[in-house]
Tab-separated table of C-alpha atoms in Angstrom:
chain	number	residue	atom	x	y	z
P	16	MET	CA	23.839	-17.832	3.159
P	17	THR	CA	25.774	-18.108	-0.043
P	18	ASP	CA	23.007	-17.995	-2.618
P	19	PRO	CA	21.940	-14.346	-3.070
P	20	ALA	CA	18.613	-15.471	-4.547
P	21	ASP	CA	17.613	-17.539	-1.498
P	22	PRO	CA	17.634	-15.993	1.983
P	23	GLY	CA	17.380	-19.486	3.455
P	24	PRO	CA	14.848	-21.324	5.639
P	25	ALA	CA	16.173	-19.821	8.887
P	26	LEU	CA	15.569	-16.260	7.708
P	27	LEU	CA	12.131	-17.179	6.379
P	28	ARG	CA	11.183	-18.580	9.783
P	29	GLU	CA	12.453	-15.432	11.493
P	30	ILE	CA	10.471	-13.210	9.145
P	31	ALA	CA	7.384	-15.376	9.662
P	32	VAL	CA	7.661	-15.022	13.433
P	33	ALA	CA	8.382	-11.305	13.195
P	34	SER	CA	5.511	-10.508	10.846
P	35	GLY	CA	2.876	-12.890	12.153
P	36	HIS	CA	1.549	-13.593	8.660
P	37	LEU	CA	3.694	-14.792	5.771
P	38	ILE	CA	2.785	-15.789	2.210
P	39	GLU	CA	5.075	-16.864	-0.627
P	40	ARG	CA	3.840	-16.013	-4.117
P	41	VAL	CA	5.068	-16.885	-7.604
P	42	ILE	CA	4.351	-14.427	-10.422
P	43	ALA	CA	4.533	-15.798	-13.971
P	44	PRO	CA	6.451	-13.873	-16.676
P	45	GLY	CA	4.366	-11.107	-18.173
P	46	ARG	CA	1.849	-11.269	-15.329
P	47	THR	CA	1.261	-8.798	-12.523
P	48	TRP	CA	0.132	-9.144	-8.934
P	49	SER	CA	-1.119	-6.515	-6.500
P	50	PRO	CA	-1.225	-6.741	-2.703
P	51	ASP	CA	-4.699	-6.387	-1.255
P	52	VAL	CA	-5.680	-2.751	-0.917
P	53	ASN	CA	-6.642	-2.378	2.728
P	54	ALA	CA	-5.462	-0.928	6.032
P	55	THR	CA	-2.572	-3.344	6.479
P	56	VAL	CA	1.139	-2.794	5.942
P	57	HIS	CA	2.657	-5.245	3.450
P	58	VAL	CA	6.396	-5.938	3.395
P	59	LEU	CA	7.604	-7.787	0.289
P	60	VAL	CA	10.963	-9.507	-0.189
P	61	VAL	CA	11.964	-10.590	-3.708
P	62	LEU	CA	13.396	-14.106	-3.361
P	63	SER	CA	14.249	-14.836	-6.997
P	64	GLY	CA	13.704	-13.376	-10.441
P	65	THR	CA	13.541	-9.733	-11.456
P	66	ALA	CA	10.375	-7.796	-10.720
P	67	ARG	CA	9.126	-4.418	-11.835
P	68	PHE	CA	7.420	-2.736	-8.926
P	69	GLY	CA	5.530	0.505	-8.812
P	70	CYS	CA	2.642	2.715	-7.889
P	71	GLY	CA	1.248	5.253	-10.315
P	72	PRO	CA	3.884	6.469	-12.802
P	73	ASP	CA	6.841	5.180	-10.796
P	74	ARG	CA	8.296	1.815	-11.801
P	75	HIS	CA	11.433	0.350	-10.244
P	76	VAL	CA	13.327	-2.848	-10.966
P	77	ALA	CA	13.527	-5.036	-7.868
P	78	ALA	CA	16.239	-7.710	-7.924
P	79	PRO	CA	16.538	-10.650	-5.499
P	80	ARG	CA	16.759	-9.492	-1.873
P	81	ALA	CA	15.024	-6.212	-2.666
P	82	ILE	CA	12.718	-5.166	0.155
P	83	VAL	CA	9.467	-3.369	-0.634
P	84	THR	CA	6.921	-1.892	1.748
P	85	VAL	CA	3.383	-1.129	0.638
P	86	GLY	CA	1.464	1.282	2.823
P	87	PRO	CA	-2.238	1.249	3.675
P	88	TRP	CA	-4.605	1.929	0.766
P	89	THR	CA	-1.797	1.872	-1.797
P	90	PHE	CA	-2.552	0.558	-5.295
P	91	ALA	CA	0.787	-1.083	-6.099
P	92	THR	CA	1.705	-3.744	-8.659
P	93	VAL	CA	4.506	-6.269	-8.975
P	94	GLU	CA	5.288	-7.513	-12.495
P	95	ALA	CA	7.550	-10.399	-13.499
P	96	VAL	CA	9.912	-9.129	-16.190
P	97	ASP	CA	11.234	-12.153	-18.094
P	98	GLU	CA	11.181	-15.070	-15.641
P	99	PRO	CA	9.029	-16.269	-12.751
P	100	VAL	CA	9.378	-14.106	-9.656
P	101	ARG	CA	9.117	-15.481	-6.122
P	102	VAL	CA	7.927	-12.887	-3.644
P	103	LEU	CA	7.642	-13.271	0.111
P	104	GLU	CA	4.759	-11.197	1.491
P	105	ALA	CA	4.650	-10.324	5.186
P	106	VAL	CA	1.325	-8.841	6.269
P	107	VAL	CA	2.133	-6.920	9.418
P	108	GLY	CA	-1.298	-5.840	10.628
P	109	GLU	CA	-3.610	-2.882	10.495
P	110	ALA	CA	-2.134	0.598	10.526
P	111	THR	CA	-4.755	3.293	10.894
P	112	VAL	CA	-2.732	6.200	9.531
P	113	PRO	CA	-3.573	8.970	7.039
P	114	VAL	CA	-3.891	8.202	3.347
P	115	GLY	CA	-1.375	9.793	0.990
P	116	ASP	CA	1.907	7.959	1.364
P	117	VAL	CA	4.336	8.047	-1.555
P	118	LEU	CA	6.502	5.105	-2.553
P	119	LEU	CA	10.121	6.176	-2.776
P	120	PRO	CA	13.315	4.273	-3.665
P	121	HIS	CA	16.049	4.587	-1.078
P	122	ALA	CA	19.308	2.634	-0.871
P	123	GLY	CA	17.843	-0.293	-2.772
P	124	VAL	CA	14.839	-0.554	-0.480
P	125	PHE	CA	11.510	0.653	-1.825
P	126	GLY	CA	9.094	1.822	0.800
P	127	SER	CA	6.460	4.198	2.025
P	128	TYR	CA	8.334	6.320	4.543
P	129	GLY	CA	5.318	8.220	5.816
P	130	ILE	CA	3.416	5.229	7.169
P	131	PHE	CA	5.851	4.861	10.047
P	132	ARG	CA	5.709	8.436	11.311
P	133	SER	CA	3.310	7.505	14.102
P	134	LEU	CA	4.904	4.148	14.920
P	135	ARG	CA	7.757	3.255	17.249
P	136	ALA	CA	9.145	1.236	14.343
P	137	ARG	CA	10.231	4.373	12.505
P	138	PRO	CA	13.836	4.397	13.861
P	139	HIS	CA	14.215	0.754	12.832
P	140	TRP	CA	12.902	1.610	9.367
P	141	GLU	CA	15.361	4.481	9.054
P	142	ALA	CA	18.190	2.138	10.035
P	143	LEU	CA	17.002	-0.413	7.494
P	144	VAL	CA	16.818	1.950	4.512
P	145	GLY	CA	20.117	3.525	5.531
P	146	LEU	CA	22.023	0.274	5.038
P	147	PRO	CA	24.032	-0.273	1.835
P	148	TRP	CA	22.162	-1.952	-1.001
P	149	PRO	CA	22.934	-5.662	-0.359
P	150	SER	CA	23.500	-6.539	-4.023
P	151	ARG	CA	26.625	-4.379	-4.179
P	152	PRO	CA	29.853	-6.398	-4.385
P	153	GLY	CA	31.510	-7.018	-1.051
P	154	VAL	CA	28.458	-6.156	1.066
P	155	ASP	CA	27.301	-8.854	3.473
P	156	PRO	CA	23.475	-9.069	3.212
P	157	VAL	CA	23.119	-10.523	6.720
P	158	GLU	CA	23.028	-7.049	8.274
P	159	THR	CA	20.166	-5.987	6.037
P	160	GLU	CA	18.257	-9.201	6.697
P	161	ALA	CA	18.723	-8.828	10.447
P	162	ALA	CA	17.491	-5.245	10.221
P	163	LEU	CA	14.409	-6.423	8.328
P	164	VAL	CA	13.591	-8.991	11.004
P	165	GLY	CA	14.079	-6.410	13.741
P	166	PHE	CA	11.930	-3.906	11.892
P	167	LEU	CA	9.074	-6.372	11.448
P	168	SER	CA	9.273	-7.460	15.082
P	169	VAL	CA	9.003	-3.911	16.397
P	170	LEU	CA	6.299	-2.983	13.904
P	171	ARG	CA	4.228	-6.026	14.820
P	172	ALA	CA	4.611	-5.320	18.547
P	173	ASP	CA	3.628	-1.694	17.996
P	174	VAL	CA	0.519	-2.628	16.043
P	175	ALA	CA	-0.481	-5.244	18.621
P	176	ALA	CA	0.016	-2.833	21.521
P	177	ARG	CA	-2.014	-0.024	20.006
P	178	PRO	CA	-5.453	0.130	21.656
P	179	VAL	CA	-8.300	-0.618	19.292
P	180	PRO	CA	-11.741	0.801	20.098
P	181	GLY	CA	-14.378	-1.833	20.569
P	182	PHE	CA	-16.587	-0.683	17.723
P	183	ASP	CA	-16.906	-3.861	15.679
P	184	TRP	CA	-19.642	-2.230	13.614
P	185	LEU	CA	-17.269	0.630	12.804
P	186	ARG	CA	-14.616	-1.772	11.522
P	187	ALA	CA	-17.263	-3.547	9.432
P	188	ALA	CA	-18.396	-0.239	7.927
P	189	HIS	CA	-14.782	0.694	7.172
P	190	ALA	CA	-14.205	-2.628	5.398
P	191	ARG	CA	-17.416	-2.266	3.401
P	192	LEU	CA	-16.501	1.226	2.205
P	193	SER	CA	-13.053	-0.068	1.255
P	194	ARG	CA	-14.550	-2.813	-0.901
P	195	GLN	CA	-17.335	-0.725	-2.415
P	196	PHE	CA	-15.669	2.672	-2.846
P	197	ARG	CA	-16.831	2.889	-6.481
P	198	THR	CA	-20.497	2.496	-5.469
P	199	PRO	CA	-20.485	3.006	-1.699
P	200	PRO	CA	-23.523	2.698	0.556
P	201	LEU	CA	-25.003	5.882	1.979
P	202	VAL	CA	-23.564	7.058	5.275
P	203	SER	CA	-27.095	7.096	6.685
P	204	GLU	CA	-27.439	3.431	5.702
P	205	LEU	CA	-24.208	2.502	7.488
P	206	ALA	CA	-25.240	4.497	10.543
P	207	GLY	CA	-28.628	2.793	10.562
P	208	GLU	CA	-27.026	-0.645	10.382
P	209	ALA	CA	-24.786	0.318	13.303
P	210	GLY	CA	-27.744	1.620	15.281
P	211	VAL	CA	-26.258	5.086	15.845
P	212	GLU	CA	-27.193	8.573	14.749
P	213	ARG	CA	-25.566	9.685	11.479
P	214	ARG	CA	-23.602	12.556	13.011
P	215	LYS	CA	-22.206	10.294	15.727
P	216	PHE	CA	-21.229	7.695	13.132
P	217	VAL	CA	-19.275	10.272	11.110
P	218	ARG	CA	-17.539	11.598	14.231
P	219	LEU	CA	-16.473	8.133	15.424
P	220	PHE	CA	-15.321	7.138	11.941
P	221	ARG	CA	-13.185	10.275	11.682
P	222	GLU	CA	-11.714	9.754	15.153
P	223	ARG	CA	-10.807	6.164	14.313
P	224	TYR	CA	-9.519	6.513	10.751
P	225	GLY	CA	-8.507	10.152	10.425
P	226	LEU	CA	-11.025	10.934	7.677
P	227	GLY	CA	-14.794	11.139	7.456
P	228	PRO	CA	-16.542	8.420	5.385
P	229	SER	CA	-17.040	10.665	2.341
P	230	ASP	CA	-13.441	11.903	2.307
P	231	PHE	CA	-12.207	8.344	2.825
P	232	VAL	CA	-14.130	7.147	-0.249
P	233	ARG	CA	-12.988	10.168	-2.261
P	234	ASP	CA	-9.316	9.504	-1.516
P	235	LEU	CA	-9.626	5.836	-2.452
P	236	ARG	CA	-11.223	6.809	-5.767
P	237	VAL	CA	-8.453	9.337	-6.415
P	238	ARG	CA	-5.747	6.748	-5.767
P	239	TYR	CA	-7.479	4.228	-8.003
P	240	ALA	CA	-7.976	6.758	-10.810
P	241	ARG	CA	-4.348	7.879	-10.635
P	242	GLU	CA	-3.099	4.308	-10.909
P	243	LEU	CA	-5.550	3.510	-13.723
P	244	ALA	CA	-4.451	6.600	-15.663
P	245	HIS	CA	-0.860	5.365	-15.711
P	246	ARG	CA	-1.735	1.772	-16.569
P	247	SER	CA	-4.281	2.209	-19.355
P	248	ASP	CA	-5.033	4.216	-22.475
P	249	GLU	CA	-8.615	4.919	-21.447
P	250	SER	CA	-10.006	8.425	-21.815
P	251	PRO	CA	-10.307	10.628	-18.719
P	252	GLY	CA	-14.072	10.253	-18.790
P	253	ARG	CA	-13.876	6.460	-18.752
P	254	ILE	CA	-11.268	6.544	-16.000
P	255	ALA	CA	-13.538	8.796	-13.958
P	256	VAL	CA	-16.533	6.482	-14.291
P	257	ALA	CA	-14.437	3.346	-13.685
P	258	SER	CA	-13.176	4.921	-10.459
P	259	GLY	CA	-16.643	5.732	-9.162
P	260	PHE	CA	-16.923	9.383	-10.212
P	261	HIS	CA	-19.953	10.712	-12.095
P	262	HIS	CA	-17.873	12.443	-14.781
P	263	TYR	CA	-14.463	13.995	-15.414
P	264	GLN	CA	-15.247	17.291	-13.672
P	265	HIS	CA	-16.300	15.363	-10.575
P	266	MET	CA	-12.969	13.515	-10.627
P	267	GLU	CA	-11.027	16.737	-11.236
P	268	ARG	CA	-12.595	18.386	-8.175
P	269	ALA	CA	-11.774	15.313	-6.083
P	270	PHE	CA	-8.124	15.390	-7.187
P	271	ARG	CA	-7.819	19.051	-6.275
P	272	ARG	CA	-9.320	18.452	-2.839
P	273	SER	CA	-7.210	15.359	-2.119
P	274	LEU	CA	-3.901	16.286	-3.760
P	275	GLY	CA	-4.208	19.973	-4.568
P	276	TYR	CA	-3.677	19.358	-8.289
P	277	VAL	CA	-4.655	17.160	-11.233
P	278	PRO	CA	-1.850	14.774	-12.310
P	279	PRO	CA	-0.181	15.792	-15.594
P	280	VAL	CA	-0.977	12.439	-17.179
P	281	LEU	CA	-4.688	13.125	-16.816
P	282	ARG	CA	-4.320	16.665	-18.104
P	283	ARG	CA	-2.367	15.422	-21.119
P	284	GLN	CA	-4.933	12.740	-21.803
P	285	ARG	CA	-7.706	15.271	-21.480
P	286	ALA	CA	-6.012	17.666	-23.906
P	287	GLY	CA	-5.398	14.859	-26.350
P	288	ALA	CA	-9.010	13.787	-26.193
P	289	ARG	CA	-10.318	17.159	-27.329
């Protein structure tokens, strides 16, 4: 592989086999693209062009061969800087782990470290991010690419081997809340559709996804509001309503319960709006 902007067909086939689901995307200059916000782990490889990648206030430049992981329920964006960007997206499967992962740069690989704490793939991830940044002169990128393939293979096997409860109605309710977190259905409505008592529905949802339905919706709103605050000039009140909250105070309470604090950018905006 001599062209640093093209990993080559062989590597693409290996990644496709390792991930189980592979999509190549082209982002036009000045445009942005966001991976679907759901329970899956997305692994992105920049094939060509220079991208600006980030979540919330953090923005990092990702050159060709940069590897990016996007954890479950993460509102992340990829922006083409000054030329079209080709991005390879590997969707690795559902990972039912707690919300709250932080995207961190490490050795040229951007990723959500916390999402692998409960997976056997974590040692492979640590080996991957510990490798030298492949764009440095004199560093052979093959080792990094091989580590990526190995990481995806183990992660996919781990996800496939994890037992999944047979509650199809629970998965459907989870997906519906994920899509409609701004105006979610009542928990009693979801329980009624599933044909179970409300208390049992909440207990099973919490056992499966780590959070009760109300807390799950709250955390999704908080993540969305935090991202919106860093990407727009809207007032805190408008951000609150756009994220599904009734008003700013409602959003502020949700931030304190989810994160323990209100992000400075929202506090600054609030002060400036007075």
